[in-house]
CSV table of C-alpha atoms in Angstrom, one decimal:
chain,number,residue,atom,x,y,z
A,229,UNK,CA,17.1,-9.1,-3.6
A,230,UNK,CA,13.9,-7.0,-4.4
A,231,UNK,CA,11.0,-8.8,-4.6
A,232,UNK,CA,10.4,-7.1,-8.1
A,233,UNK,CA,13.3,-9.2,-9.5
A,234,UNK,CA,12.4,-12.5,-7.8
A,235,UNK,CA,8.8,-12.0,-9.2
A,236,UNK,CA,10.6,-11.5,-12.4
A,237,UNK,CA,12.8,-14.6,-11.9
A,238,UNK,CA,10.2,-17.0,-10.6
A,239,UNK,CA,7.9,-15.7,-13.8
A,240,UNK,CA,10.4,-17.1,-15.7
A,241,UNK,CA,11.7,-20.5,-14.0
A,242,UNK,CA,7.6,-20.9,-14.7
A,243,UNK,CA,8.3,-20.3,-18.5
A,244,UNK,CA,10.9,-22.5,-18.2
A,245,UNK,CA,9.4,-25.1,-16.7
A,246,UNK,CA,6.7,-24.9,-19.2
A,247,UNK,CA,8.3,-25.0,-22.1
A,248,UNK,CA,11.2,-27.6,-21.7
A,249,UNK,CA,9.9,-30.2,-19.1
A,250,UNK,CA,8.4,-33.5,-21.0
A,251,UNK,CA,5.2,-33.3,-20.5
A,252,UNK,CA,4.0,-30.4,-18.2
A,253,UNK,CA,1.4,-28.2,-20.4
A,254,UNK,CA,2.6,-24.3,-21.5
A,255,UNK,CA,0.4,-23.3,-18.8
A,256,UNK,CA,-0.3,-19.1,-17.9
A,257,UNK,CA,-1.9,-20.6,-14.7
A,258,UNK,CA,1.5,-22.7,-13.9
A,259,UNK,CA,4.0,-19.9,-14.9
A,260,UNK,CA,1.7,-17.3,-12.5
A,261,UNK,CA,2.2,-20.2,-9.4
A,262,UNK,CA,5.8,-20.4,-9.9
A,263,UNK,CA,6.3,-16.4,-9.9
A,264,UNK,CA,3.5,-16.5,-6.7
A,265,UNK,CA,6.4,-19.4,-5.0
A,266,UNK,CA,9.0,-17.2,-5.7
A,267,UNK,CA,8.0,-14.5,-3.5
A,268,UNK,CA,6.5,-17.3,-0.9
A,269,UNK,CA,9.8,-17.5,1.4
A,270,UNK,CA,10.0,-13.7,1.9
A,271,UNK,CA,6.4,-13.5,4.1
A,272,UNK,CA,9.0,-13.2,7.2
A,273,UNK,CA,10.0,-10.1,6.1
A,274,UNK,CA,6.9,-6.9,6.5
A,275,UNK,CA,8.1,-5.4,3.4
A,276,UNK,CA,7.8,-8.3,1.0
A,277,UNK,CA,5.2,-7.8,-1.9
A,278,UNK,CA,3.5,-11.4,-0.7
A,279,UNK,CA,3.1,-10.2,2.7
A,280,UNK,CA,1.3,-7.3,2.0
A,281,UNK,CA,-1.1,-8.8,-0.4
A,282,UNK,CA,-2.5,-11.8,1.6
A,283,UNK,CA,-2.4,-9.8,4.7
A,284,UNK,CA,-5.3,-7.7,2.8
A,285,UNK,CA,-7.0,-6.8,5.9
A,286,UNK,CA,-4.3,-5.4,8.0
A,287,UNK,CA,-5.4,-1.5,7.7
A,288,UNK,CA,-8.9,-3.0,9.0
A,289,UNK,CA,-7.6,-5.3,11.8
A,290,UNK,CA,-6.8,-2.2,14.6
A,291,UNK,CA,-10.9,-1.2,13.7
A,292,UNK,CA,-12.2,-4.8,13.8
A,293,UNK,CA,-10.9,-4.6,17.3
A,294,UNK,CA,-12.1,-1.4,18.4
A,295,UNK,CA,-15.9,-2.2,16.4
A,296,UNK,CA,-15.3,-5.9,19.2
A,297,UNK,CA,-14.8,-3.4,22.1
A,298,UNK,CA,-17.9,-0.8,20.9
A,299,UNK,CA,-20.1,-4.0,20.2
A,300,UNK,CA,-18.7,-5.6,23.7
A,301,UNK,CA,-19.3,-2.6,26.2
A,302,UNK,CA,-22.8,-1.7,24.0
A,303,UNK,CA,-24.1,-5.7,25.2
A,304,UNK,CA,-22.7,-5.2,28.6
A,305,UNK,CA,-24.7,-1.4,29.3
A,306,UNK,CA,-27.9,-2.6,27.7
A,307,UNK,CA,-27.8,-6.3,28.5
A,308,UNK,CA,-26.2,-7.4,31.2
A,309,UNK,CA,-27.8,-7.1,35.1
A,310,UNK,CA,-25.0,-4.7,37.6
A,311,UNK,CA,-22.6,-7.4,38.9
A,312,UNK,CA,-19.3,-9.1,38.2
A,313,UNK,CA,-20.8,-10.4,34.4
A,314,UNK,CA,-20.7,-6.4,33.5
A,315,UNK,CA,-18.2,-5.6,35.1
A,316,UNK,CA,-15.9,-8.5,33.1
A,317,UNK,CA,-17.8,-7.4,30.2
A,318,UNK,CA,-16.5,-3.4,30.2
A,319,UNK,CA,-13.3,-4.7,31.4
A,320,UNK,CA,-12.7,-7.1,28.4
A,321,UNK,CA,-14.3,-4.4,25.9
A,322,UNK,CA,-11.7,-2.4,27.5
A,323,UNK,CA,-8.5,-4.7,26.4
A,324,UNK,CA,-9.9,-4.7,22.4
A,325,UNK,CA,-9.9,-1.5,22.7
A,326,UNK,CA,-6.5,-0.5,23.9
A,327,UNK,CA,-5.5,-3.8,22.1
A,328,UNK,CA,-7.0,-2.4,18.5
A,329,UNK,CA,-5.2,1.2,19.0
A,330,UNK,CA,-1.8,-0.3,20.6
A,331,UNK,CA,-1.6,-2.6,17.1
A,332,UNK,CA,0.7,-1.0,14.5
A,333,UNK,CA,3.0,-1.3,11.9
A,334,UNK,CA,4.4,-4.9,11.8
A,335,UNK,CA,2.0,-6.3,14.6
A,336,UNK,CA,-1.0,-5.9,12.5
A,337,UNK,CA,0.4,-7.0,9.2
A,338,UNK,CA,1.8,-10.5,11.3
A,339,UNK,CA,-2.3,-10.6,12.5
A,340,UNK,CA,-4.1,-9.9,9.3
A,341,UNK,CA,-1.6,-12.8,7.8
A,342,UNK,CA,-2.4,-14.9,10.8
A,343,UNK,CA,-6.1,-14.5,10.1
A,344,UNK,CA,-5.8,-15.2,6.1
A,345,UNK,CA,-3.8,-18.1,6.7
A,346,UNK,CA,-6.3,-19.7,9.5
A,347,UNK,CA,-9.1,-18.5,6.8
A,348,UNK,CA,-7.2,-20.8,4.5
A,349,UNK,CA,-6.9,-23.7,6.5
A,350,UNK,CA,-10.2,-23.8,7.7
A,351,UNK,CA,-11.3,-23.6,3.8
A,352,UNK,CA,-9.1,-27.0,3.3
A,353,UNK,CA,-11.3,-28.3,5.9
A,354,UNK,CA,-14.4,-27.3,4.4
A,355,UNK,CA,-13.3,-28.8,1.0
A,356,UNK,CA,-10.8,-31.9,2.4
A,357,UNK,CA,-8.2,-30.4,0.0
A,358,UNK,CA,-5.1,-30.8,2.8
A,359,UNK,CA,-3.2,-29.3,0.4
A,360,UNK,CA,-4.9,-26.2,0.8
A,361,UNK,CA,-5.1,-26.3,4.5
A,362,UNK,CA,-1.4,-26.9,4.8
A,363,UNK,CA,-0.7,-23.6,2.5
A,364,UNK,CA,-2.8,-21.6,5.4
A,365,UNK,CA,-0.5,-23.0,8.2
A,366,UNK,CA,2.3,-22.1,6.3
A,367,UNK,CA,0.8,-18.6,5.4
A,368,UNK,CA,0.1,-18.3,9.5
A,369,UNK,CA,3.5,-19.5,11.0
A,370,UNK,CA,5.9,-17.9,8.3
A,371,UNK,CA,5.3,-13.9,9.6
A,372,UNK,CA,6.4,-15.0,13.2
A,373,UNK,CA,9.7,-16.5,12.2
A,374,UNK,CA,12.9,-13.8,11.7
A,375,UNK,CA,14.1,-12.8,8.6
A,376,UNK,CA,16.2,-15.7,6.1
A,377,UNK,CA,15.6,-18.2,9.1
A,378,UNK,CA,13.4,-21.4,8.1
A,379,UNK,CA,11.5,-20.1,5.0
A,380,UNK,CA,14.7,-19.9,3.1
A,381,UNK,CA,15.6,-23.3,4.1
A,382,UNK,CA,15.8,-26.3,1.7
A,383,UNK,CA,13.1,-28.0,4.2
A,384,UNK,CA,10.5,-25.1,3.3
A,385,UNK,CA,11.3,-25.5,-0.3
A,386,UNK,CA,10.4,-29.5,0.1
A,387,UNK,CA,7.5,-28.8,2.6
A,388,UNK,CA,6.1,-25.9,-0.2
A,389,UNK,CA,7.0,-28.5,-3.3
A,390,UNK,CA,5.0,-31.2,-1.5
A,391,UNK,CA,1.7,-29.1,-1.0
A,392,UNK,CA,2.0,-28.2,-4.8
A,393,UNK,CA,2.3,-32.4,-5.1
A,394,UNK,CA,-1.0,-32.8,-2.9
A,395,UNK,CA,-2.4,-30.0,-4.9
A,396,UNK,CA,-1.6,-32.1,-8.1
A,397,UNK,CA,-3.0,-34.7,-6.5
A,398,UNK,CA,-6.4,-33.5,-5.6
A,399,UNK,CA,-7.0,-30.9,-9.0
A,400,UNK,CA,-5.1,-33.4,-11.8
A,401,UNK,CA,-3.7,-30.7,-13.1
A,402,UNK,CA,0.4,-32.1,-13.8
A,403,UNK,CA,3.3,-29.6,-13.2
A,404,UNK,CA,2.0,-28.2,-9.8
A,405,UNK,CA,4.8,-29.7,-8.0
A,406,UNK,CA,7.2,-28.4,-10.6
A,407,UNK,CA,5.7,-24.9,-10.6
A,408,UNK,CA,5.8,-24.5,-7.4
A,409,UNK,CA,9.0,-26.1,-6.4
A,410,UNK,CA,11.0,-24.5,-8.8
A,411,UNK,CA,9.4,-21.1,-8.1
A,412,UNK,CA,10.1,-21.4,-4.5
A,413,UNK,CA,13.7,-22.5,-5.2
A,414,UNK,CA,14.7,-19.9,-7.5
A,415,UNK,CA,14.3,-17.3,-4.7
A,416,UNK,CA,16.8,-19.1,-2.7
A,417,UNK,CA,19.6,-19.1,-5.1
A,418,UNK,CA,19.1,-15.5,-6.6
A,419,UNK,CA,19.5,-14.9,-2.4
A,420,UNK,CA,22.9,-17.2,-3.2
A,421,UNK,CA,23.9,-14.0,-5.0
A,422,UNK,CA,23.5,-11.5,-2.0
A,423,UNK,CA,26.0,-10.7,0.9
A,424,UNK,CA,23.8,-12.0,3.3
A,425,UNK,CA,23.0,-15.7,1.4
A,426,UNK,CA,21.3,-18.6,2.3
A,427,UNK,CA,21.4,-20.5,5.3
A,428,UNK,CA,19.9,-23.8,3.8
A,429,UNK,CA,20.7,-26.4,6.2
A,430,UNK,CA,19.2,-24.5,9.4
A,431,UNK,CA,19.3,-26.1,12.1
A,432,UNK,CA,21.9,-28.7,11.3
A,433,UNK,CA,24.3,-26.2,9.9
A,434,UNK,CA,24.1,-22.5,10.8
A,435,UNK,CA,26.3,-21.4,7.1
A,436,UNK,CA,25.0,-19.2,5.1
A,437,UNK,CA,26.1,-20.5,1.4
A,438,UNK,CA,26.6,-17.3,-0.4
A,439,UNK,CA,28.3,-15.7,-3.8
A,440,UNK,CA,27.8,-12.3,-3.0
A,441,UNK,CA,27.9,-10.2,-6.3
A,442,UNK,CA,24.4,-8.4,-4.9
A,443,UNK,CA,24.0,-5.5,-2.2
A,444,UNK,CA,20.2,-5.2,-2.1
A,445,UNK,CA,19.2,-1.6,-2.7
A,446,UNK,CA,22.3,-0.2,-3.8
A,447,UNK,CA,23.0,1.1,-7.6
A,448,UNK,CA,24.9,-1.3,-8.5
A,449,UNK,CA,22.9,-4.2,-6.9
A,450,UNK,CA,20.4,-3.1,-8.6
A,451,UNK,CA,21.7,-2.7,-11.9
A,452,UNK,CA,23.1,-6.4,-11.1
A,453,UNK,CA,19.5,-7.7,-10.5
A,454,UNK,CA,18.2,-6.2,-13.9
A,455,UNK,CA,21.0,-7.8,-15.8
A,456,UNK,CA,20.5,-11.0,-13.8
A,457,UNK,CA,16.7,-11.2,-14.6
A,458,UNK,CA,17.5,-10.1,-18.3
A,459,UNK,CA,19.8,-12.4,-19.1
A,460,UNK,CA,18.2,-15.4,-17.6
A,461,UNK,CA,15.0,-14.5,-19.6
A,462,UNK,CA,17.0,-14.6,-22.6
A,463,UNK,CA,18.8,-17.7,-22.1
A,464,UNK,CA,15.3,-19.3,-21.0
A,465,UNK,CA,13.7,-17.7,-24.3
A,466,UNK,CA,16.5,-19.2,-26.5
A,467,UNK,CA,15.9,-22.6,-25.5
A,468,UNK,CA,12.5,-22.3,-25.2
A,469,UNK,CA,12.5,-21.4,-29.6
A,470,UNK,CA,15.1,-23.9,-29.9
A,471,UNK,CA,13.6,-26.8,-28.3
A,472,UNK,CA,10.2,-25.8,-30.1
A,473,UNK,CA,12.8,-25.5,-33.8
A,474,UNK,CA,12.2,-22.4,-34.7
C-alpha cells in the first residue's frame, strides 16, 4: 500500500482513538503520532515517505565524507613530519574519499538514517528519556533489515507500543501508548489487504496472513486504497458524532 493511504489511515485510527477511547484527550499532537506510527514499519523500504524524512541528511552524507578526506589529507601535508603517521594519514583521507563518491542511492539513505537514529539515542542519554533512546535504535536498525521482514511483525508493533508507554511514562501525557500502538498496527492490517501480506509471526511462523484485494500501484489498487481510506474515515466520523450525540 502507498504510504499516502497509510498516512491517511494512521491519521485516522489517531482520530479514532481520540474520540472514542475513555479517557484519552482529543489530542492534534496524539492523532499526528499515530499517522507518524503508521508509516514507522515501512523505514526498510528506500521509498517510504518516513525514510526519506528522518534520513534528512542523506544528499549531504557522500560531501561530509569527501569535506573528512579534504580536512584529513590538508592536517597530514601541513602537520604531520614525512613518515608512516602521513603516510596512514593520506592513505585513510584516501578511503573517505573514494568512500564519500562510491555512496549512492540506497547506501546513503541507510547511513544518513543510521546517523539520525544514533543522533536520537545519544539525545535519550543526554535527557535519561530511554524511551527516546530506544526510538533511535529502532530508527538505526530498521533500514538494514529487508523489506516486510521484522518491522511488520507483531513483536515491532509491541516493541514500538512500549516506547510510546515509556514515553507516557516520562512526559504524563495519557494515550501515547494508544497513539502509537494503534498507528503502528493499522499499517499492518491495511498490508493484510495486499498480495504480498503480513508475515506477523516471523520467525516462529514464516506465513504471510493476507486478503489480497490490493495490487500496490495499479489502477485499481489504487482506486481500492482511496475507497479504503474514505470509507474508514466515514465510519470513524459517524461514531465519532454519535458517541459525542450530535
Amino acid at each position: 500500500m502507498r504510504g499516502s493511504s497509510h498516512l491517511a489511515i494512521g491519521l485516522i485510527t489517531g482520530v479514532a482513538i481520540a474520540g472514542l477511547v475513555p479517557g484519552v484527550p482529543f489530542s492534534p499532537a496524539g492523532i499526528a503520532l499515530a499517522g507518524f506510527s503508521s508509516l514507522a514499519p515501512d523505514l526498510d523500504h528506500p521509498g517510504s515517505r518516513l525514510s526519506k524524512r528522518l534520513g534528512f541528511a542523506q544528499n549531504y552524507v557522500r560531501w561530509a565524507f569527501v569535506l573528512v578526506a579534504a580536512a584529513l589529507a590538508a592536517y597530514t601535508h601541513f602537520l604531520l613530519p614525512p613518515g608512516p603517521d602521513r603516510r596512514m594519514g593520506f592513505t585513510a583521507a584516501l578511503a573517505f574519499g573514494l568512500i564519500g563518491a562510491a555512496m549512492q542511492g540506497d547506501a546513503t539513505r541507510k547511513l544518513a538514517l543510521l546517523f539520525t537514529g544514533l543522533c536520537t539515542v545519544v539525545a535519550g542519554l543526554y535527557t535519561e528519556y530511554v524511551w527516546l533512546s530506544m526510538l533511535g535504535c529502532f530508527v538505526a536498525v530498521a533500514p538494514y533489515t529487508s523489506h516486510r521482514t521484522w518491522t511488520h511483525t507483531i513483536w515491532a508493533a509491541a516493541l514500538w507500543t512500549y516506547i510510546g508507554h515509556l514515553a507516557n511514562q516520562s512526559l504524563g501525557w495519557h494515550g501515547v501508548a494508544l497513539f502509537a500502538g494503534g498507528g503502528y498496527l493499522s499499517h499492518l492490517l491495511a498490508d493484510t489487504l495486499t498480495k504480498a501480506g503480513v508475515k506477523y509471526f516471523m520467525p516462529l511462523l514464516n506465513v504471510s496472513l493476507k486478503i489480497p484485494l490490493i495490487r500496490t500501484g495499479s489502477k485499481s489498487g489504487n482506486f481500492l486504497e482511496v475507497a479504503i481510506c474514505a470509507g474508514y474515515g466515514l465510519l470513524v466520523l459517524g461514531l465519532v458524532v454519535g458517541k459525542m450525540g450530535f
